[in-house]
Amino acid sequence: MATIEHSATLPATPERVFELLQRVEDFAEYSDLIESIESLGDARYRWHVRAVGVDWAFDVAITESRAPERLAWESIDGVKNQGCYRLTPVPEGTHVALTLEYVIKNRLVERAVNKAARPLVNKVSRQILERVEARL
């Protein structure tokens, strides 16, 4: 399982940042690579992502929502992944740390994704946090 981490400090309280991050459907507005996110009900979502020239679809379930400290998820279908946002108050606002782990079983696809995944996830994470910050 590959692990990617990204973090940033946002100039707002953890409560305000968490309020925006828990609106999972809005993530499609926060990144150019996320085509859409559909709510499936019961804290489950279907993500449609376009990356490395491939359309990816996967369903995720929120596994932990502990405001304003932690929001975690895991895939239930499609690309196997799990991740979490951890929010920590700091004098400047809120330190947000993303950890994402994923597994791709096709070796050829895995090589391409592994090579591109770190910059792509960092780009998506950066876009999400920048656009969340803009909404604050």
mmCIF file of N, CA and C in Angstrom:
data_model
loop_
_atom_site.group_PDB
_atom_site.id
_atom_site.type_symbol
_atom_site.label_atom_id
_atom_site.label_comp_id
_atom_site.label_asym_id
_atom_site.label_seq_id
_atom_site.Cartn_x
_atom_site.Cartn_y
_atom_site.Cartn_z
ATOM 1 N N MET A 1 0.849 -1.171 0.000
ATOM 2 C CA MET A 1 0.000 0.000 0.000
ATOM 3 C C MET A 1 0.898 1.237 0.000
ATOM 4 N N ALA A 2 0.699 2.133 -0.960
ATOM 5 C CA ALA A 2 1.463 3.370 -1.029
ATOM 6 C C ALA A 2 0.811 4.413 -0.134
ATOM 7 N N THR A 3 1.639 5.257 0.472
ATOM 8 C CA THR A 3 1.146 6.304 1.350
ATOM 9 C C THR A 3 1.615 7.652 0.831
ATOM 10 N N ILE A 4 0.693 8.600 0.806
ATOM 11 C CA ILE A 4 0.999 9.973 0.409
ATOM 12 C C ILE A 4 0.490 10.879 1.509
ATOM 13 N N GLU A 5 1.319 11.872 1.860
ATOM 14 C CA GLU A 5 0.925 12.818 2.897
ATOM 15 C C GLU A 5 1.062 14.240 2.374
ATOM 16 N N HIS A 6 0.203 15.102 2.827
ATOM 17 C CA HIS A 6 0.233 16.516 2.449
ATOM 18 C C HIS A 6 -0.332 17.308 3.608
ATOM 19 N N SER A 7 0.188 18.516 3.826
ATOM 20 C CA SER A 7 -0.358 19.332 4.910
ATOM 21 C C SER A 7 -0.287 20.809 4.552
ATOM 22 N N ALA A 8 -1.076 21.584 5.262
ATOM 23 C CA ALA A 8 -1.113 23.039 5.078
ATOM 24 C C ALA A 8 -1.703 23.653 6.340
ATOM 25 N N THR A 9 -1.466 24.934 6.506
ATOM 26 C CA THR A 9 -2.060 25.679 7.604
ATOM 27 C C THR A 9 -3.048 26.674 7.022
ATOM 28 N N LEU A 10 -4.277 26.633 7.519
ATOM 29 C CA LEU A 10 -5.334 27.521 7.041
ATOM 30 C C LEU A 10 -5.675 28.533 8.132
ATOM 31 N N PRO A 11 -5.950 29.779 7.733
ATOM 32 C CA PRO A 11 -6.215 30.831 8.718
ATOM 33 C C PRO A 11 -7.668 30.847 9.202
ATOM 34 N N ALA A 12 -8.068 29.774 9.857
ATOM 35 C CA ALA A 12 -9.432 29.675 10.398
ATOM 36 C C ALA A 12 -9.423 28.658 11.529
ATOM 37 N N THR A 13 -10.486 28.644 12.296
ATOM 38 C CA THR A 13 -10.592 27.699 13.405
ATOM 39 C C THR A 13 -10.776 26.274 12.871
ATOM 40 N N PRO A 14 -10.385 25.273 13.654
ATOM 41 C CA PRO A 14 -10.626 23.888 13.237
ATOM 42 C C PRO A 14 -12.105 23.612 12.969
ATOM 43 N N GLU A 15 -12.988 24.215 13.749
ATOM 44 C CA GLU A 15 -14.420 24.003 13.554
ATOM 45 C C GLU A 15 -14.861 24.465 12.170
ATOM 46 N N ARG A 16 -14.400 25.630 11.757
ATOM 47 C CA ARG A 16 -14.786 26.175 10.447
ATOM 48 C C ARG A 16 -14.184 25.339 9.320
ATOM 49 N N VAL A 17 -12.929 24.949 9.433
ATOM 50 C CA VAL A 17 -12.284 24.126 8.404
ATOM 51 C C VAL A 17 -12.988 22.779 8.311
ATOM 52 N N PHE A 18 -13.261 22.159 9.446
ATOM 53 C CA PHE A 18 -13.933 20.860 9.455
ATOM 54 C C PHE A 18 -15.308 20.960 8.808
ATOM 55 N N GLU A 19 -16.016 22.039 9.089
ATOM 56 C CA GLU A 19 -17.346 22.237 8.514
ATOM 57 C C GLU A 19 -17.294 22.155 6.977
ATOM 58 N N LEU A 20 -16.267 22.737 6.372
ATOM 59 C CA LEU A 20 -16.145 22.685 4.913
ATOM 60 C C LEU A 20 -15.650 21.318 4.427
ATOM 61 N N LEU A 21 -14.710 20.709 5.147
ATOM 62 C CA LEU A 21 -14.179 19.417 4.717
ATOM 63 C C LEU A 21 -15.226 18.306 4.806
ATOM 64 N N GLN A 22 -16.153 18.403 5.731
ATOM 65 C CA GLN A 22 -17.145 17.338 5.865
ATOM 66 C C GLN A 22 -18.183 17.380 4.745
ATOM 67 N N ARG A 23 -18.220 18.421 3.958
ATOM 68 C CA ARG A 23 -19.124 18.508 2.802
ATOM 69 C C ARG A 23 -18.442 17.849 1.610
ATOM 70 N N VAL A 24 -18.404 16.543 1.629
ATOM 71 C CA VAL A 24 -17.645 15.757 0.654
ATOM 72 C C VAL A 24 -18.062 16.061 -0.783
ATOM 73 N N GLU A 25 -19.340 16.243 -1.035
ATOM 74 C CA GLU A 25 -19.813 16.506 -2.399
ATOM 75 C C GLU A 25 -19.172 17.765 -2.982
ATOM 76 N N ASP A 26 -18.806 18.723 -2.137
ATOM 77 C CA ASP A 26 -18.211 19.971 -2.613
ATOM 78 C C ASP A 26 -16.780 19.801 -3.111
ATOM 79 N N PHE A 27 -16.128 18.680 -2.810
ATOM 80 C CA PHE A 27 -14.750 18.484 -3.240
ATOM 81 C C PHE A 27 -14.616 18.570 -4.759
ATOM 82 N N ALA A 28 -15.653 18.217 -5.493
ATOM 83 C CA ALA A 28 -15.607 18.317 -6.959
ATOM 84 C C ALA A 28 -15.413 19.769 -7.399
ATOM 85 N N GLU A 29 -15.856 20.717 -6.595
ATOM 86 C CA GLU A 29 -15.657 22.133 -6.895
ATOM 87 C C GLU A 29 -14.257 22.597 -6.506
ATOM 88 N N TYR A 30 -13.567 21.817 -5.702
ATOM 89 C CA TYR A 30 -12.280 22.228 -5.169
ATOM 90 C C TYR A 30 -11.084 21.741 -5.987
ATOM 91 N N SER A 31 -11.281 20.808 -6.918
ATOM 92 C CA SER A 31 -10.157 20.267 -7.684
ATOM 93 C C SER A 31 -10.544 20.029 -9.134
ATOM 94 N N ASP A 32 -9.621 20.336 -10.033
ATOM 95 C CA ASP A 32 -9.836 20.135 -11.458
ATOM 96 C C ASP A 32 -9.848 18.665 -11.845
ATOM 97 N N LEU A 33 -9.273 17.791 -11.028
ATOM 98 C CA LEU A 33 -9.175 16.371 -11.358
ATOM 99 C C LEU A 33 -10.402 15.577 -10.910
ATOM 100 N N ILE A 34 -11.180 16.135 -10.010
ATOM 101 C CA ILE A 34 -12.385 15.448 -9.534
ATOM 102 C C ILE A 34 -13.536 15.856 -10.439
ATOM 103 N N GLU A 35 -14.028 14.887 -11.211
ATOM 104 C CA GLU A 35 -15.122 15.163 -12.139
ATOM 105 C C GLU A 35 -16.435 15.386 -11.398
ATOM 106 N N SER A 36 -16.733 14.481 -10.458
ATOM 107 C CA SER A 36 -17.964 14.614 -9.676
ATOM 108 C C SER A 36 -17.897 13.703 -8.466
ATOM 109 N N ILE A 37 -18.755 14.009 -7.497
ATOM 110 C CA ILE A 37 -18.914 13.176 -6.305
ATOM 111 C C ILE A 37 -20.411 13.106 -6.035
ATOM 112 N N GLU A 38 -20.921 11.884 -5.991
ATOM 113 C CA GLU A 38 -22.350 11.679 -5.738
ATOM 114 C C GLU A 38 -22.537 11.116 -4.335
ATOM 115 N N SER A 39 -23.501 11.646 -3.633
ATOM 116 C CA SER A 39 -23.859 11.074 -2.337
ATOM 117 C C SER A 39 -24.691 9.824 -2.586
ATOM 118 N N LEU A 40 -24.303 8.725 -1.961
ATOM 119 C CA LEU A 40 -25.054 7.475 -2.060
ATOM 120 C C LEU A 40 -25.901 7.256 -0.812
ATOM 121 N N GLY A 41 -25.872 8.226 0.101
ATOM 122 C CA GLY A 41 -26.591 8.101 1.362
ATOM 123 C C GLY A 41 -25.784 7.319 2.373
ATOM 124 N N ASP A 42 -26.145 7.429 3.621
ATOM 125 C CA ASP A 42 -25.510 6.664 4.695
ATOM 126 C C ASP A 42 -23.998 6.901 4.761
ATOM 127 N N ALA A 43 -23.555 8.175 4.563
ATOM 128 C CA ALA A 43 -22.139 8.571 4.628
ATOM 129 C C ALA A 43 -21.282 7.842 3.596
ATOM 130 N N ARG A 44 -21.873 7.556 2.427
ATOM 131 C CA ARG A 44 -21.151 6.912 1.313
ATOM 132 C C ARG A 44 -21.216 7.816 0.093
ATOM 133 N N TYR A 45 -20.118 7.791 -0.679
ATOM 134 C CA TYR A 45 -20.010 8.681 -1.831
ATOM 135 C C TYR A 45 -19.342 7.959 -2.995
ATOM 136 N N ARG A 46 -19.766 8.280 -4.206
ATOM 137 C CA ARG A 46 -19.123 7.769 -5.417
ATOM 138 C C ARG A 46 -18.317 8.912 -6.032
ATOM 139 N N TRP A 47 -16.996 8.680 -6.121
ATOM 140 C CA TRP A 47 -16.074 9.658 -6.694
ATOM 141 C C TRP A 47 -15.804 9.303 -8.151
ATOM 142 N N HIS A 48 -15.735 10.315 -8.998
ATOM 143 C CA HIS A 48 -15.322 10.176 -10.399
ATOM 144 C C HIS A 48 -14.135 11.109 -10.587
ATOM 145 N N VAL A 49 -12.965 10.503 -10.850
ATOM 146 C CA VAL A 49 -11.716 11.253 -10.952
ATOM 147 C C VAL A 49 -11.086 10.957 -12.303
ATOM 148 N N ARG A 50 -10.472 11.963 -12.906
ATOM 149 C CA ARG A 50 -9.725 11.773 -14.151
ATOM 150 C C ARG A 50 -8.271 12.079 -13.852
ATOM 151 N N ALA A 51 -7.410 11.050 -13.938
ATOM 152 C CA ALA A 51 -5.991 11.207 -13.629
ATOM 153 C C ALA A 51 -5.168 10.295 -14.524
ATOM 154 N N VAL A 52 -3.992 10.728 -14.854
ATOM 155 C CA VAL A 52 -3.050 10.018 -15.734
ATOM 156 C C VAL A 52 -3.757 9.450 -16.969
ATOM 157 N N GLY A 53 -4.673 10.236 -17.532
ATOM 158 C CA GLY A 53 -5.370 9.836 -18.746
ATOM 159 C C GLY A 53 -6.398 8.744 -18.557
ATOM 160 N N VAL A 54 -6.739 8.445 -17.321
ATOM 161 C CA VAL A 54 -7.676 7.363 -17.026
ATOM 162 C C VAL A 54 -8.810 7.911 -16.159
ATOM 163 N N ASP A 55 -10.021 7.439 -16.440
ATOM 164 C CA ASP A 55 -11.161 7.763 -15.587
ATOM 165 C C ASP A 55 -11.230 6.729 -14.472
ATOM 166 N N TRP A 56 -11.270 7.185 -13.236
ATOM 167 C CA TRP A 56 -11.336 6.316 -12.076
ATOM 168 C C TRP A 56 -12.665 6.579 -11.378
ATOM 169 N N ALA A 57 -13.330 5.530 -10.963
ATOM 170 C CA ALA A 57 -14.539 5.660 -10.158
ATOM 171 C C ALA A 57 -14.373 4.754 -8.947
ATOM 172 N N PHE A 58 -14.735 5.259 -7.801
ATOM 173 C CA PHE A 58 -14.675 4.443 -6.598
ATOM 174 C C PHE A 58 -15.668 4.979 -5.587
ATOM 175 N N ASP A 59 -16.162 4.072 -4.777
ATOM 176 C CA ASP A 59 -17.094 4.431 -3.716
ATOM 177 C C ASP A 59 -16.336 4.447 -2.395
ATOM 178 N N VAL A 60 -16.631 5.437 -1.575
ATOM 179 C CA VAL A 60 -15.996 5.534 -0.265
ATOM 180 C C VAL A 60 -17.061 5.687 0.807
ATOM 181 N N ALA A 61 -16.696 5.275 2.000
ATOM 182 C CA ALA A 61 -17.549 5.449 3.168
ATOM 183 C C ALA A 61 -16.770 6.250 4.200
ATOM 184 N N ILE A 62 -17.434 7.209 4.804
ATOM 185 C CA ILE A 62 -16.823 7.938 5.907
ATOM 186 C C ILE A 62 -16.785 6.971 7.090
ATOM 187 N N THR A 63 -15.592 6.731 7.607
ATOM 188 C CA THR A 63 -15.436 5.780 8.703
ATOM 189 C C THR A 63 -15.313 6.464 10.058
ATOM 190 N N GLU A 64 -14.961 7.746 10.025
ATOM 191 C CA GLU A 64 -14.847 8.493 11.282
ATOM 192 C C GLU A 64 -15.066 9.972 10.979
ATOM 193 N N SER A 65 -15.934 10.573 11.728
ATOM 194 C CA SER A 65 -16.187 12.007 11.612
ATOM 195 C C SER A 65 -16.234 12.552 13.029
ATOM 196 N N ARG A 66 -15.081 12.994 13.488
ATOM 197 C CA ARG A 66 -14.948 13.490 14.860
ATOM 198 C C ARG A 66 -14.602 14.985 14.808
ATOM 199 N N ALA A 67 -15.651 15.802 14.763
ATOM 200 C CA ALA A 67 -15.460 17.245 14.644
ATOM 201 C C ALA A 67 -14.827 17.796 15.918
ATOM 202 N N PRO A 68 -13.917 18.746 15.791
ATOM 203 C CA PRO A 68 -13.300 19.257 14.577
ATOM 204 C C PRO A 68 -11.898 18.694 14.357
ATOM 205 N N GLU A 69 -11.677 17.435 14.742
ATOM 206 C CA GLU A 69 -10.318 16.894 14.765
ATOM 207 C C GLU A 69 -9.970 15.954 13.624
ATOM 208 N N ARG A 70 -10.923 15.137 13.170
ATOM 209 C CA ARG A 70 -10.552 14.062 12.245
ATOM 210 C C ARG A 70 -11.732 13.684 11.357
ATOM 211 N N LEU A 71 -11.429 13.504 10.066
ATOM 212 C CA LEU A 71 -12.390 13.004 9.097
ATOM 213 C C LEU A 71 -11.679 11.903 8.319
ATOM 214 N N ALA A 72 -12.195 10.665 8.414
ATOM 215 C CA ALA A 72 -11.524 9.524 7.788
ATOM 216 C C ALA A 72 -12.496 8.774 6.882
ATOM 217 N N TRP A 73 -11.930 8.091 5.878
ATOM 218 C CA TRP A 73 -12.730 7.341 4.924
ATOM 219 C C TRP A 73 -11.956 6.119 4.446
ATOM 220 N N GLU A 74 -12.697 5.212 3.806
ATOM 221 C CA GLU A 74 -12.071 4.082 3.127
ATOM 222 C C GLU A 74 -12.944 3.716 1.936
ATOM 223 N N SER A 75 -12.295 3.155 0.927
ATOM 224 C CA SER A 75 -13.050 2.765 -0.260
ATOM 225 C C SER A 75 -13.851 1.507 0.035
ATOM 226 N N ILE A 76 -14.995 1.406 -0.622
ATOM 227 C CA ILE A 76 -15.816 0.208 -0.505
ATOM 228 C C ILE A 76 -15.999 -0.439 -1.869
ATOM 229 N N ASP A 77 -15.477 0.244 -2.909
ATOM 230 C CA ASP A 77 -15.585 -0.257 -4.272
ATOM 231 C C ASP A 77 -14.583 0.509 -5.128
ATOM 232 N N GLY A 78 -14.076 -0.120 -6.180
ATOM 233 C CA GLY A 78 -13.159 0.569 -7.083
ATOM 234 C C GLY A 78 -11.754 0.595 -6.533
ATOM 235 N N VAL A 79 -11.029 1.680 -6.782
ATOM 236 C CA VAL A 79 -9.641 1.812 -6.341
ATOM 237 C C VAL A 79 -9.586 1.711 -4.820
ATOM 238 N N LYS A 80 -8.809 0.743 -4.319
ATOM 239 C CA LYS A 80 -8.711 0.541 -2.867
ATOM 240 C C LYS A 80 -7.900 1.680 -2.267
ATOM 241 N N ASN A 81 -8.533 2.426 -1.382
ATOM 242 C CA ASN A 81 -7.843 3.534 -0.726
ATOM 243 C C ASN A 81 -8.485 3.834 0.617
ATOM 244 N N GLN A 82 -7.717 4.498 1.452
ATOM 245 C CA GLN A 82 -8.216 4.985 2.723
ATOM 246 C C GLN A 82 -7.408 6.224 3.073
ATOM 247 N N GLY A 83 -8.023 7.085 3.834
ATOM 248 C CA GLY A 83 -7.313 8.304 4.189
ATOM 249 C C GLY A 83 -7.994 9.034 5.315
ATOM 250 N N CYS A 84 -7.346 10.123 5.718
ATOM 251 C CA CYS A 84 -7.937 10.946 6.760
ATOM 252 C C CYS A 84 -7.355 12.346 6.723
ATOM 253 N N TYR A 85 -8.171 13.282 7.166
ATOM 254 C CA TYR A 85 -7.734 14.636 7.458
ATOM 255 C C TYR A 85 -7.652 14.744 8.974
ATOM 256 N N ARG A 86 -6.527 15.261 9.458
ATOM 257 C CA ARG A 86 -6.359 15.532 10.883
ATOM 258 C C ARG A 86 -6.202 17.045 11.040
ATOM 259 N N LEU A 87 -7.006 17.638 11.885
ATOM 260 C CA LEU A 87 -6.996 19.086 12.090
ATOM 261 C C LEU A 87 -6.479 19.396 13.485
ATOM 262 N N THR A 88 -5.509 20.307 13.544
ATOM 263 C CA THR A 88 -4.899 20.679 14.808
ATOM 264 C C THR A 88 -4.870 22.198 14.915
ATOM 265 N N PRO A 89 -5.368 22.749 16.038
ATOM 266 C CA PRO A 89 -5.284 24.207 16.189
ATOM 267 C C PRO A 89 -3.830 24.641 16.356
ATOM 268 N N VAL A 90 -3.483 25.725 15.676
ATOM 269 C CA VAL A 90 -2.162 26.349 15.793
ATOM 270 C C VAL A 90 -2.403 27.859 15.891
ATOM 271 N N PRO A 91 -1.399 28.625 16.333
ATOM 272 C CA PRO A 91 -1.614 30.076 16.459
ATOM 273 C C PRO A 91 -2.091 30.750 15.164
ATOM 274 N N GLU A 92 -1.678 30.217 14.015
ATOM 275 C CA GLU A 92 -2.054 30.810 12.727
ATOM 276 C C GLU A 92 -3.442 30.381 12.267
ATOM 277 N N GLY A 93 -4.067 29.415 12.945
ATOM 278 C CA GLY A 93 -5.375 28.911 12.535
ATOM 279 C C GLY A 93 -5.487 27.418 12.768
ATOM 280 N N THR A 94 -5.438 26.651 11.650
ATOM 281 C CA THR A 94 -5.581 25.197 11.737
ATOM 282 C C THR A 94 -4.560 24.528 10.834
ATOM 283 N N HIS A 95 -3.810 23.609 11.413
ATOM 284 C CA HIS A 95 -2.914 22.771 10.607
ATOM 285 C C HIS A 95 -3.735 21.567 10.140
ATOM 286 N N VAL A 96 -3.806 21.370 8.818
ATOM 287 C CA VAL A 96 -4.565 20.272 8.225
ATOM 288 C C VAL A 96 -3.569 19.297 7.618
ATOM 289 N N ALA A 97 -3.620 18.043 8.040
ATOM 290 C CA ALA A 97 -2.730 17.006 7.524
ATOM 291 C C ALA A 97 -3.565 15.921 6.858
ATOM 292 N N LEU A 98 -3.243 15.639 5.611
ATOM 293 C CA LEU A 98 -3.907 14.574 4.859
ATOM 294 C C LEU A 98 -2.962 13.389 4.765
ATOM 295 N N THR A 99 -3.481 12.208 5.039
ATOM 296 C CA THR A 99 -2.762 10.961 4.781
ATOM 297 C C THR A 99 -3.664 10.126 3.890
ATOM 298 N N LEU A 100 -3.112 9.645 2.775
ATOM 299 C CA LEU A 100 -3.862 8.830 1.823
ATOM 300 C C LEU A 100 -3.048 7.586 1.508
ATOM 301 N N GLU A 101 -3.684 6.435 1.623
ATOM 302 C CA GLU A 101 -3.056 5.162 1.266
ATOM 303 C C GLU A 101 -3.902 4.516 0.185
ATOM 304 N N TYR A 102 -3.249 3.893 -0.797
ATOM 305 C CA TYR A 102 -3.991 3.258 -1.884
ATOM 306 C C TYR A 102 -3.263 2.024 -2.374
ATOM 307 N N VAL A 103 -4.036 1.125 -3.010
ATOM 308 C CA VAL A 103 -3.499 -0.099 -3.603
ATOM 309 C C VAL A 103 -4.112 -0.241 -4.988
ATOM 310 N N ILE A 104 -3.262 -0.524 -5.982
ATOM 311 C CA ILE A 104 -3.743 -0.811 -7.334
ATOM 312 C C ILE A 104 -3.170 -2.170 -7.705
ATOM 313 N N LYS A 105 -4.038 -3.109 -8.063
ATOM 314 C CA LYS A 105 -3.611 -4.491 -8.263
ATOM 315 C C LYS A 105 -3.017 -4.773 -9.638
ATOM 316 N N ASN A 106 -3.335 -3.987 -10.646
ATOM 317 C CA ASN A 106 -2.770 -4.164 -11.975
ATOM 318 C C ASN A 106 -1.368 -3.559 -11.993
ATOM 319 N N ARG A 107 -0.340 -4.395 -12.200
ATOM 320 C CA ARG A 107 1.048 -3.931 -12.093
ATOM 321 C C ARG A 107 1.397 -2.838 -13.092
ATOM 322 N N LEU A 108 0.905 -2.945 -14.319
ATOM 323 C CA LEU A 108 1.203 -1.918 -15.314
ATOM 324 C C LEU A 108 0.570 -0.590 -14.937
ATOM 325 N N VAL A 109 -0.680 -0.646 -14.537
ATOM 326 C CA VAL A 109 -1.369 0.573 -14.119
ATOM 327 C C VAL A 109 -0.738 1.107 -12.834
ATOM 328 N N GLU A 110 -0.369 0.182 -11.931
ATOM 329 C CA GLU A 110 0.220 0.590 -10.665
ATOM 330 C C GLU A 110 1.500 1.389 -10.876
ATOM 331 N N ARG A 111 2.360 0.947 -11.799
ATOM 332 C CA ARG A 111 3.605 1.677 -12.062
ATOM 333 C C ARG A 111 3.321 3.098 -12.527
ATOM 334 N N ALA A 112 2.391 3.233 -13.451
ATOM 335 C CA ALA A 112 2.052 4.562 -13.966
ATOM 336 C C ALA A 112 1.450 5.433 -12.866
ATOM 337 N N VAL A 113 0.551 4.849 -12.097
ATOM 338 C CA VAL A 113 -0.110 5.619 -11.046
ATOM 339 C C VAL A 113 0.889 5.983 -9.950
ATOM 340 N N ASN A 114 1.737 5.027 -9.539
ATOM 341 C CA ASN A 114 2.717 5.327 -8.497
ATOM 342 C C ASN A 114 3.629 6.475 -8.906
ATOM 343 N N LYS A 115 4.021 6.500 -10.158
ATOM 344 C CA LYS A 115 4.891 7.565 -10.649
ATOM 345 C C LYS A 115 4.175 8.908 -10.634
ATOM 346 N N ALA A 116 2.895 8.881 -10.952
ATOM 347 C CA ALA A 116 2.129 10.122 -11.046
ATOM 348 C C ALA A 116 1.337 10.444 -9.781
ATOM 349 N N ALA A 117 1.107 9.457 -8.926
ATOM 350 C CA ALA A 117 0.182 9.634 -7.798
ATOM 351 C C ALA A 117 0.614 10.722 -6.831
ATOM 352 N N ARG A 118 1.872 10.714 -6.440
ATOM 353 C CA ARG A 118 2.308 11.693 -5.440
ATOM 354 C C ARG A 118 2.073 13.122 -5.924
ATOM 355 N N PRO A 119 2.544 13.491 -7.140
ATOM 356 C CA PRO A 119 2.262 14.862 -7.576
ATOM 357 C C PRO A 119 0.777 15.123 -7.794
ATOM 358 N N LEU A 120 0.024 14.112 -8.247
ATOM 359 C CA LEU A 120 -1.411 14.303 -8.466
ATOM 360 C C LEU A 120 -2.156 14.505 -7.153
ATOM 361 N N VAL A 121 -1.879 13.648 -6.176
ATOM 362 C CA VAL A 121 -2.552 13.777 -4.881
ATOM 363 C C VAL A 121 -2.159 15.091 -4.225
ATOM 364 N N ASN A 122 -0.877 15.462 -4.334
ATOM 365 C CA ASN A 122 -0.459 16.747 -3.777
ATOM 366 C C ASN A 122 -1.186 17.896 -4.473
ATOM 367 N N LYS A 123 -1.349 17.785 -5.802
ATOM 368 C CA LYS A 123 -2.069 18.827 -6.540
ATOM 369 C C LYS A 123 -3.521 18.901 -6.082
ATOM 370 N N VAL A 124 -4.185 17.744 -6.015
ATOM 371 C CA VAL A 124 -5.586 17.723 -5.583
ATOM 372 C C VAL A 124 -5.706 18.257 -4.164
ATOM 373 N N SER A 125 -4.851 17.785 -3.264
ATOM 374 C CA SER A 125 -4.904 18.228 -1.877
ATOM 375 C C SER A 125 -4.652 19.732 -1.782
ATOM 376 N N ARG A 126 -3.642 20.215 -2.514
ATOM 377 C CA ARG A 126 -3.339 21.645 -2.505
ATOM 378 C C ARG A 126 -4.533 22.448 -3.023
ATOM 379 N N GLN A 127 -5.129 21.984 -4.145
ATOM 380 C CA GLN A 127 -6.290 22.681 -4.696
ATOM 381 C C GLN A 127 -7.446 22.687 -3.695
ATOM 382 N N ILE A 128 -7.712 21.546 -3.092
ATOM 383 C CA ILE A 128 -8.815 21.456 -2.131
ATOM 384 C C ILE A 128 -8.587 22.436 -0.982
ATOM 385 N N LEU A 129 -7.400 22.403 -0.393
ATOM 386 C CA LEU A 129 -7.146 23.261 0.757
ATOM 387 C C LEU A 129 -7.107 24.741 0.363
ATOM 388 N N GLU A 130 -6.571 25.070 -0.819
ATOM 389 C CA GLU A 130 -6.585 26.456 -1.269
ATOM 390 C C GLU A 130 -7.999 26.957 -1.487
ATOM 391 N N ARG A 131 -8.857 26.103 -2.053
ATOM 392 C CA ARG A 131 -10.217 26.523 -2.343
ATOM 393 C C ARG A 131 -11.081 26.519 -1.079
ATOM 394 N N VAL A 132 -10.781 25.628 -0.134
ATOM 395 C CA VAL A 132 -11.448 25.689 1.163
ATOM 396 C C VAL A 132 -11.047 27.006 1.839
ATOM 397 N N GLU A 133 -9.761 27.333 1.787
ATOM 398 C CA GLU A 133 -9.292 28.574 2.390
ATOM 399 C C GLU A 133 -9.988 29.785 1.752
ATOM 400 N N ALA A 134 -10.163 29.764 0.441
ATOM 401 C CA ALA A 134 -10.842 30.870 -0.253
ATOM 402 C C ALA A 134 -12.293 31.007 0.224
ATOM 403 N N ARG A 135 -12.941 29.882 0.540
ATOM 404 C CA ARG A 135 -14.331 29.925 1.035
ATOM 405 C C ARG A 135 -14.426 30.403 2.478
ATOM 406 N N LEU A 136 -13.319 30.301 3.203
ATOM 407 C CA LEU A 136 -13.339 30.724 4.595
ATOM 408 C C LEU A 136 -13.523 32.226 4.659
#
